[in-house]
Amino acid sequence: MTTETPAPRHETDVTSGPGAVGAAVAAAREAQPWWAGIGFAGRKKALDAWRVLILRRADELVDVIRAETGKTADDARLEVILVADHLRWAAAHAGKVLGRRRVPSGLLMFNQSATVEYRPLGVVGVIGPWNYPAFIPIGPVSAALAAGNTVVLKPSELTPAVGQWLADTLAEAVDGPRVLRVVTGSGETGAALCRAAVDKISFTGSSATGRRVMAACAENLTPVVIEGGGKDAMIVAADADLDAAADAAVWAAMSNAGQTCVGLERVYVVSEVADRFLRLVGDRAAALRTGDRPDADLGPIVLPRQLEIIKAHVRDAVARGARVVLGGTESFTPPYVAPIVLADVPEDSVALTEETFGPVLVVNRVTCVDEAVDQVNASAYGLGASVYTGDRSQGRRIAGRLRAGMVSVNAVIAFAGIPALPFGGVGDSGFGRVHGPDGLREFTRTQAVTSQRFRPLMQPNSFGRAPGTMQTLVRMMRALYGR
Ligand code: NAD
């Protein structure tokens, strides 16, 4: 597509290593005034054109994702669907959410007109993980771009081609300088981006790396969004539709081979239905196909060192008395891990306190929903959660008691597919939000402006005010708000 204001094109985008960060940030900074200048309408047109191109070449993106992660075609397709929907939403809503709006000026300042608007920060650095290499970065990238920022993306070292594909298709869809630049490389390159005096960093990855990112950003007082790891849990109440709950639990735990930040790792099921629920989960998980086969449900574990972490969690749980419902250490045929279901796992074992990030589901029984709520909230993480119950209003009440950034009632991970909903966690899962209006505002600076409409009858903000002005105002306040 063609945007109204032609601007010089910068073609040197294939960069790598910490040494490339400075030039990428400088080029992004040079392009930013033009991008901000085309306004919400111009950016919507550009981002819509990008979305159309992505969908036209969806099969190609699926191939690039699969080449770098090995995930199944359907898992890769899910990413493309979510990319398109989130991109559409950010482009369509940025103007409404961020544009200038009037707010009431109040009785005291009645003579003023008051407005608030959300201006772009400048250049936003986005550091991404490998598990959803297209979907995860598109959250902050689409919001930052829609708000008028330019972006430097540092994709995971395991998935540089996906990041580059995204930047290249945007450059193809939009005439003008590149507004999304990619620097490839390992953690060192990410650290260099944190220190490059960008205007904000959006980091998604493990909580341990998040701490390092924050420390590096502190040097320049660069604000940061941390989307860290998770240990998501499901509560199954006695009146729940157990078939639906088991089906959802198996998908949430095993899709993408369990390598999902909001993947399900723990279930707390009320005792009276626990045996039936476990049978349903075990049967469904046992039917899944794992490995290098075209009909596979579970692809490989992408990060080789993760295999050892998954195995250590399973071993520890079993050594401490967990009951093996499905699989076990024999489920490992690197780089693949077939579904593993464990029951009655001690709450202080690493399989319940740390992120496993593999196809392992722990199902523990509880005496009542209150106990389940306590167990869910005992985790240091607080990303997503789900509740299954026959009573939706009870589901909402339980959701309100959970220490989690996002909760689905009678569904799993549904919040991630709703672009209007903010996405993010609490505790070790991080802070700040991507997606939705909060996600758009995250990449802006708020500006409040007042404009005097007429001279006030009383002028408190002047040394030349009439004697008794302040006493009159205090009397007025007492009369209005003092009882
Ligand atoms: P990771 O922390 O190893 O790496 C994430 C990114 O940070 C990579 O691009 C990496 O190169 C970069 N990095 C590493 N060291 C750095 C440093 N010192 N400074 C700056 N950048 C640095 O995570 P990963 O293995 O790529 O991803 C898996 C993790 O991501 C899991 O913990 C998962 O739960 C989490 N995750 C969270 C979300 C979320 O939205 N909360 C989404 C997806 C994944």
XYZ file of C-alpha atoms and ligand atoms in Angstrom:
527
model
C 0.000 0.000 0.000
C 1.038 3.584 -0.307
C 0.935 6.009 2.572
C 0.374 9.717 1.929
C 3.816 11.011 2.908
C 6.624 9.425 0.895
C 9.791 9.108 2.936
C 13.264 7.691 2.335
C 13.604 3.920 2.497
C 16.291 2.274 4.633
C 17.182 -1.136 3.314
C 19.919 -2.250 5.688
C 17.882 -4.351 8.029
C 19.689 -7.656 8.299
C 21.719 -7.037 11.427
C 22.993 -9.136 14.223
C 24.843 -9.047 17.505
C 25.093 -6.402 20.222
C 27.138 -4.140 17.911
C 24.169 -3.793 15.556
C 21.779 -2.477 18.179
C 22.886 1.173 18.129
C 22.394 1.551 14.364
C 18.998 -0.185 14.463
C 17.781 2.078 17.271
C 19.115 5.167 15.474
C 17.335 4.200 12.245
C 14.120 3.491 14.162
C 14.430 6.892 15.844
C 14.891 8.603 12.499
C 11.744 6.959 11.108
C 9.588 7.661 14.152
C 8.518 11.280 13.467
C 7.263 10.248 10.024
C 5.350 7.285 11.454
C 3.845 9.392 14.255
C 3.049 12.106 11.705
C 0.820 9.939 9.508
C -1.614 9.746 12.422
C -3.941 7.004 13.595
C -5.679 6.779 10.214
C -2.424 6.456 8.274
C -1.077 3.832 10.657
C -4.324 1.888 10.569
C -4.115 1.771 6.790
C -0.508 0.587 6.981
C -1.125 -2.043 9.671
C -4.249 -3.291 7.875
C -2.197 -3.733 4.706
C 0.391 -5.684 6.712
C -2.316 -7.943 8.165
C -3.755 -8.630 4.710
C -0.290 -9.554 3.413
C 0.368 -11.811 6.414
C -2.913 -13.651 5.850
C -2.248 -13.956 2.124
C 1.112 -15.545 2.942
C -0.101 -17.453 5.998
C 1.236 -20.790 4.721
C 4.680 -19.260 4.350
C 4.606 -17.940 7.932
C 3.472 -21.365 9.151
C 6.485 -22.882 7.365
C 8.929 -20.346 8.857
C 7.556 -20.942 12.364
C 7.731 -24.711 11.920
C 11.251 -24.615 10.461
C 12.532 -22.913 13.617
C 10.402 -24.525 16.328
C 9.339 -27.860 14.851
C 5.825 -27.262 16.209
C 2.888 -28.976 14.539
C 1.193 -27.262 11.605
C -1.964 -26.662 13.636
C 0.006 -25.120 16.519
C 1.691 -22.798 13.984
C -1.662 -21.978 12.340
C -3.027 -20.972 15.732
C -0.247 -18.377 15.938
C -1.077 -16.946 12.521
C -4.775 -16.645 13.415
C -3.929 -14.834 16.660
C -1.382 -12.572 14.948
C -3.979 -11.404 12.429
C -6.679 -10.809 15.020
C -4.459 -8.897 17.459
C -2.996 -6.782 14.658
C -6.506 -5.957 13.436
C -7.636 -4.977 16.904
C -4.678 -2.712 17.710
C -4.969 -0.894 14.363
C -8.733 -0.469 14.679
C -8.804 0.758 18.290
C -5.659 2.861 18.747
C -7.346 6.108 17.691
C -10.294 5.643 20.003
C -8.259 4.522 23.014
C -5.310 6.887 22.654
C -6.710 9.910 20.845
C -7.525 13.171 22.600
C -10.658 13.100 24.735
C -12.291 15.599 27.025
C -12.684 14.927 30.704
C -14.909 16.856 33.144
C -13.009 19.839 34.544
C -14.897 19.889 37.852
C -16.504 22.675 39.780
C -13.311 24.400 40.935
C -11.874 24.610 37.437
C -15.139 25.008 35.573
C -13.599 27.702 33.344
C -11.041 25.224 31.948
C -11.485 22.704 29.184
C -9.572 19.523 30.148
C -8.283 16.892 27.750
C -6.127 13.802 27.987
C -4.277 12.037 25.224
C -1.692 9.324 24.860
C 1.376 10.196 22.838
C 3.947 7.763 21.469
C 7.093 7.222 23.519
C 9.501 7.110 20.569
C 11.381 3.841 20.028
C 10.220 0.669 21.775
C 12.491 -2.366 22.153
C 10.707 -5.735 22.079
C 12.532 -8.846 23.313
C 10.728 -12.069 22.450
C 10.763 -15.767 23.337
C 10.834 -18.752 20.985
C 7.695 -20.619 22.076
C 5.234 -18.438 20.126
C 7.728 -16.520 18.000
C 5.088 -14.706 15.934
C 2.104 -14.365 18.277
C 3.948 -13.204 21.404
C 5.965 -10.357 19.829
C 2.980 -9.169 17.774
C 1.219 -8.063 20.997
C 3.712 -5.349 21.958
C 4.786 -4.729 18.345
C 1.235 -4.050 17.109
C 0.363 -1.867 20.107
C 3.605 0.115 19.989
C 3.288 0.684 16.237
C -0.412 1.572 16.367
C 0.412 4.145 19.056
C 2.972 5.823 16.784
C 6.226 4.346 18.054
C 8.800 2.614 15.916
C 10.099 -0.739 17.149
C 13.357 -2.656 17.366
C 12.586 -6.352 17.823
C 15.116 -8.797 19.276
C 13.600 -12.213 18.575
C 14.785 -15.284 20.421
C 18.066 -16.623 19.106
C 16.131 -19.816 18.319
C 13.625 -18.037 16.071
C 15.349 -15.117 14.278
C 13.771 -15.891 10.887
C 10.225 -15.461 12.212
C 11.096 -11.985 13.536
C 12.778 -11.072 10.266
C 9.797 -12.375 8.277
C 7.465 -10.120 10.248
C 9.661 -7.055 9.697
C 10.152 -7.817 6.007
C 6.449 -8.259 5.301
C 5.672 -4.979 7.067
C 8.319 -3.234 4.940
C 6.777 -4.805 1.847
C 3.266 -3.688 2.775
C 4.142 -0.090 3.653
C 6.031 2.496 1.619
C 8.413 4.531 3.719
C 11.223 3.836 6.149
C 11.179 0.610 8.118
C 9.258 1.155 11.321
C 9.967 -2.349 12.628
C 13.624 -3.301 12.724
C 15.117 -6.586 13.790
C 18.365 -7.265 15.613
C 19.221 -10.918 15.922
C 21.475 -12.531 18.485
C 21.536 -14.094 21.919
C 20.982 -12.640 25.385
C 23.936 -10.258 24.916
C 22.083 -8.563 22.069
C 18.963 -8.318 24.216
C 21.041 -6.768 27.009
C 22.498 -4.253 24.534
C 18.971 -3.290 23.490
C 18.061 -2.733 27.165
C 21.038 -0.363 27.473
C 20.455 1.430 24.155
C 18.374 4.234 25.706
C 15.197 3.168 23.930
C 12.029 4.650 25.386
C 10.573 1.400 26.702
C 11.398 -2.305 26.706
C 8.745 -4.980 26.389
C 10.259 -8.259 27.506
C 8.675 -11.690 27.246
C 10.608 -14.680 28.499
C 11.569 -16.427 31.700
C 11.245 -14.617 35.016
C 14.986 -15.110 35.660
C 15.879 -13.241 32.468
C 13.222 -10.654 33.313
C 15.183 -9.759 36.449
C 18.335 -9.219 34.351
C 16.390 -7.129 31.833
C 15.043 -4.918 34.604
C 18.509 -4.425 36.084
C 19.921 -3.389 32.697
C 16.974 -1.042 32.046
C 17.484 0.560 35.451
C 20.778 2.054 34.233
C 18.930 4.494 31.948
C 15.661 4.472 33.901
C 14.119 2.817 30.831
C 10.586 1.687 31.689
C 9.873 -1.964 31.158
C 7.036 -4.461 30.752
C 7.857 -7.943 32.029
C 5.840 -10.871 30.690
C 7.441 -13.695 32.650
C 6.807 -17.381 33.190
C 3.762 -19.048 34.671
C 2.443 -22.037 36.584
C -1.170 -21.853 35.517
C -3.780 -23.837 37.391
C -7.334 -25.061 36.837
C -9.947 -25.531 39.538
C -12.548 -28.247 38.912
C -15.622 -27.956 41.140
C -17.862 -30.933 41.971
C -20.654 -29.692 39.684
C -18.369 -29.135 36.664
C -18.917 -30.717 33.250
C -16.059 -33.181 33.713
C -15.826 -34.155 30.036
C -15.403 -30.541 29.011
C -12.955 -29.870 31.848
C -10.815 -32.915 31.001
C -10.801 -32.085 27.297
C -9.742 -28.502 28.015
C -7.143 -29.545 30.585
C -5.436 -31.921 28.181
C -5.355 -29.357 25.387
C -4.115 -26.539 27.644
C -1.400 -28.765 29.094
C -0.233 -30.582 25.966
C -0.674 -28.247 22.974
C 2.604 -26.797 21.727
C 4.079 -29.743 23.692
C 3.415 -27.850 26.923
C 5.682 -24.951 25.953
C 3.120 -22.235 26.589
C 3.458 -19.487 29.188
C -0.266 -19.802 29.932
C -0.145 -23.579 29.514
C -1.871 -25.618 32.192
C 0.517 -27.262 34.668
C -1.688 -27.843 37.738
C -5.275 -28.975 38.308
C -7.033 -28.862 41.691
C -10.083 -31.094 41.510
C -12.620 -31.584 44.285
C -12.238 -35.119 45.770
C -15.712 -36.412 45.011
C -15.134 -36.128 41.243
C -11.336 -36.561 41.211
C -11.196 -40.235 40.179
C -13.573 -39.763 37.277
C -11.782 -36.608 36.141
C -8.392 -38.362 36.278
C -9.681 -41.269 34.175
C -10.996 -38.846 31.540
C -7.736 -36.863 31.491
C -5.598 -40.023 31.347
C -7.609 -41.507 28.466
C -7.536 -38.317 26.427
C -3.826 -37.678 26.984
C -2.979 -41.309 26.147
C -4.637 -40.931 22.745
C -2.317 -38.085 21.680
C 0.415 -38.737 19.104
C 3.925 -37.444 19.736
C 6.963 -37.256 17.479
C 8.205 -36.611 13.982
C 5.048 -37.678 12.151
C 2.635 -35.723 10.034
C -0.342 -36.461 12.286
C 1.484 -35.573 15.506
C -0.360 -33.674 18.241
C 2.873 -32.931 20.124
C 6.017 -31.674 18.424
C 9.521 -31.482 19.915
C 10.819 -29.747 23.029
C 12.548 -26.834 21.359
C 15.138 -25.933 23.985
C 17.430 -28.970 24.548
C 18.215 -28.059 28.186
C 14.475 -27.962 28.950
C 14.355 -31.768 28.576
C 16.470 -32.132 31.715
C 14.273 -29.694 33.650
C 11.100 -31.574 32.679
C 12.694 -34.904 33.601
C 13.939 -33.546 36.944
C 10.430 -32.348 37.832
C 8.912 -35.746 36.998
C 11.630 -37.672 38.878
C 11.333 -35.480 41.949
C 7.547 -35.812 42.055
C 7.663 -39.599 41.659
C 10.451 -39.975 44.228
C 8.270 -38.054 46.670
C 5.280 -40.319 46.263
C 3.362 -38.939 43.276
C 1.091 -41.388 41.495
C 1.874 -41.816 37.800
C -1.353 -41.770 35.802
C 0.274 -41.663 32.372
C 3.854 -41.848 31.084
C 6.882 -41.104 33.230
C 10.600 -41.038 32.551
C 10.015 -43.500 29.702
C 8.033 -40.775 27.904
C 11.304 -39.096 26.861
C 12.641 -39.755 23.349
C 14.621 -36.541 22.752
C 13.707 -34.100 21.439
C 10.192 -35.452 22.080
C 8.299 -35.947 25.311
C 4.980 -37.813 25.251
C 2.199 -36.644 27.618
C 2.762 -37.253 31.321
C -0.003 -37.063 33.935
C 0.832 -37.191 37.641
C -1.540 -37.218 40.612
C -1.233 -36.534 44.334
C 2.030 -34.611 43.969
C 3.403 -32.965 47.161
C 2.791 -29.233 46.957
C 6.400 -28.351 47.737
C 7.913 -30.479 44.957
C 9.505 -28.611 42.045
C 6.823 -29.960 39.692
C 4.435 -27.650 41.550
C 6.621 -24.745 42.609
C 8.567 -24.138 39.367
C 7.589 -23.746 35.724
C 7.959 -27.144 33.985
C 7.336 -25.936 30.405
C 6.681 -29.395 29.024
C 3.735 -31.775 28.504
C 3.357 -32.644 32.173
C 0.057 -32.207 33.999
C -0.236 -32.515 37.766
C -3.715 -33.285 39.109
C -4.160 -32.897 42.859
C -7.349 -33.507 44.782
C -8.728 -30.983 47.284
C -11.536 -31.249 49.799
C -13.330 -28.110 48.572
C -13.078 -25.141 46.228
C -11.720 -22.929 49.043
C -8.729 -25.223 49.420
C -8.234 -25.138 45.644
C -8.205 -21.327 45.689
C -5.547 -21.361 48.444
C -3.357 -23.778 46.448
C -3.662 -21.788 43.218
C -2.726 -18.602 45.086
C 0.220 -20.218 46.860
C 2.349 -20.043 43.699
C 4.972 -17.339 43.232
C 3.633 -17.034 39.675
C 0.299 -15.458 38.779
C -0.277 -15.485 35.043
C -3.464 -17.299 33.919
C -5.980 -19.637 35.567
C -9.213 -21.433 34.765
C -12.265 -22.563 36.696
C -14.713 -25.306 35.733
C -18.070 -25.242 37.486
C -21.724 -25.860 36.642
C -22.577 -22.483 38.152
C -21.184 -19.603 36.129
C -21.789 -17.021 38.821
C -19.852 -19.196 41.241
C -17.131 -19.334 38.551
C -16.963 -15.541 38.477
C -16.778 -15.369 42.263
C -13.923 -17.898 42.315
C -12.162 -15.984 39.510
C -12.294 -12.854 41.649
C -10.423 -14.642 44.445
C -7.569 -15.842 42.259
C -4.210 -14.094 42.207
C -3.873 -14.256 38.422
C -3.733 -11.697 35.643
C -6.283 -13.616 33.540
C -8.957 -16.199 34.330
C -11.214 -18.269 32.043
C -14.434 -19.764 33.448
C -15.515 -23.000 31.735
C -12.798 -22.471 29.095
C -9.005 -22.445 28.926
C -6.696 -19.686 27.683
C -9.764 -17.992 26.142
C -8.442 -14.579 27.243
C -5.476 -14.866 24.841
C -7.845 -15.055 21.875
C -9.732 -11.878 22.834
C -7.625 -8.939 21.637
C -9.633 -6.461 23.728
C -8.491 -8.167 26.951
C -5.245 -7.144 28.636
C -2.668 -9.912 28.948
C -0.113 -10.111 31.750
C 0.528 -11.402 35.230
C 1.429 -10.655 38.820
C 4.290 -11.765 41.075
C 7.009 -13.751 39.296
C 4.894 -13.657 36.126
C 5.776 -9.978 35.780
C 3.900 -6.704 35.408
C 2.531 -4.381 32.791
C 0.089 -5.463 30.114
C 0.045 -6.204 26.409
C -3.187 -6.486 24.346
C -6.359 -4.460 24.794
C -6.610 -0.784 25.749
C -4.121 -1.260 28.623
C -1.659 -2.768 26.149
C -2.002 0.215 23.831
C -1.535 2.723 26.672
C 1.519 0.779 27.867
C 3.490 2.183 24.927
C 2.520 5.817 25.361
C 3.078 8.765 27.654
C -0.056 10.319 29.025
C -0.444 14.016 28.440
C -2.976 16.169 30.284
C -3.797 19.553 28.753
C -6.064 22.290 30.073
C -7.175 25.272 28.090
C -8.874 28.289 29.679
C -12.320 28.913 28.213
C -13.058 32.158 30.096
C -11.676 34.172 32.980
C -12.821 32.729 36.315
C -15.030 34.656 38.720
C -12.562 33.867 41.487
C -8.852 33.480 40.768
C -7.179 31.287 43.406
C -4.017 30.748 41.304
C -2.800 34.310 41.573
C -1.138 36.438 44.258
C -3.447 39.174 43.050
C -6.571 37.275 44.115
C -9.254 39.202 45.928
C -9.042 39.121 49.743
C -11.131 36.304 51.191
C -11.056 34.204 47.979
C -9.522 31.172 49.677
C -11.855 31.376 52.695
C -14.832 31.511 50.313
C -13.553 28.452 48.497
C -13.074 26.524 51.754
C -16.685 27.408 52.730
C -17.827 26.253 49.310
C -15.956 22.951 49.688
C -17.462 22.401 53.146
C -20.944 23.032 51.809
C -20.482 20.738 48.833
C -18.293 17.912 50.063
C -17.949 18.320 53.804
C -20.751 16.041 54.966
P 14.419 -16.558 27.939
O 14.228 -15.762 29.165
O 15.519 -17.539 27.902
O 14.686 -15.587 26.676
C 13.752 -14.622 26.270
C 14.465 -13.574 25.432
O 15.352 -12.835 26.259
C 15.313 -14.136 24.298
O 15.162 -13.319 23.165
C 16.720 -14.034 24.858
O 17.723 -13.940 23.872
C 16.627 -12.756 25.636
N 17.641 -12.596 26.692
C 18.340 -13.557 27.343
N 19.187 -12.992 28.249
C 18.981 -11.652 28.177
C 19.516 -10.537 28.872
N 20.449 -10.682 29.835
N 19.078 -9.307 28.546
C 18.120 -9.134 27.606
N 17.575 -10.154 26.900
C 17.997 -11.402 27.187
O 13.013 -17.225 27.613
P 12.665 -18.275 26.464
O 13.288 -19.587 26.814
O 12.957 -17.681 25.132
O 11.069 -18.370 26.600
C 10.427 -19.225 27.500
C 9.967 -18.451 28.719
O 9.150 -17.367 28.297
C 9.087 -19.265 29.647
O 9.424 -18.967 30.967
C 7.687 -18.764 29.326
O 6.756 -18.931 30.368
C 7.961 -17.335 29.057
N 6.887 -16.740 28.273
C 6.082 -15.833 28.871
C 5.034 -15.276 28.155
C 4.116 -14.263 28.783
O 3.393 -13.607 28.049
N 4.091 -14.092 30.090
C 4.825 -15.651 26.831
C 5.675 -16.584 26.257
C 6.716 -17.116 26.995
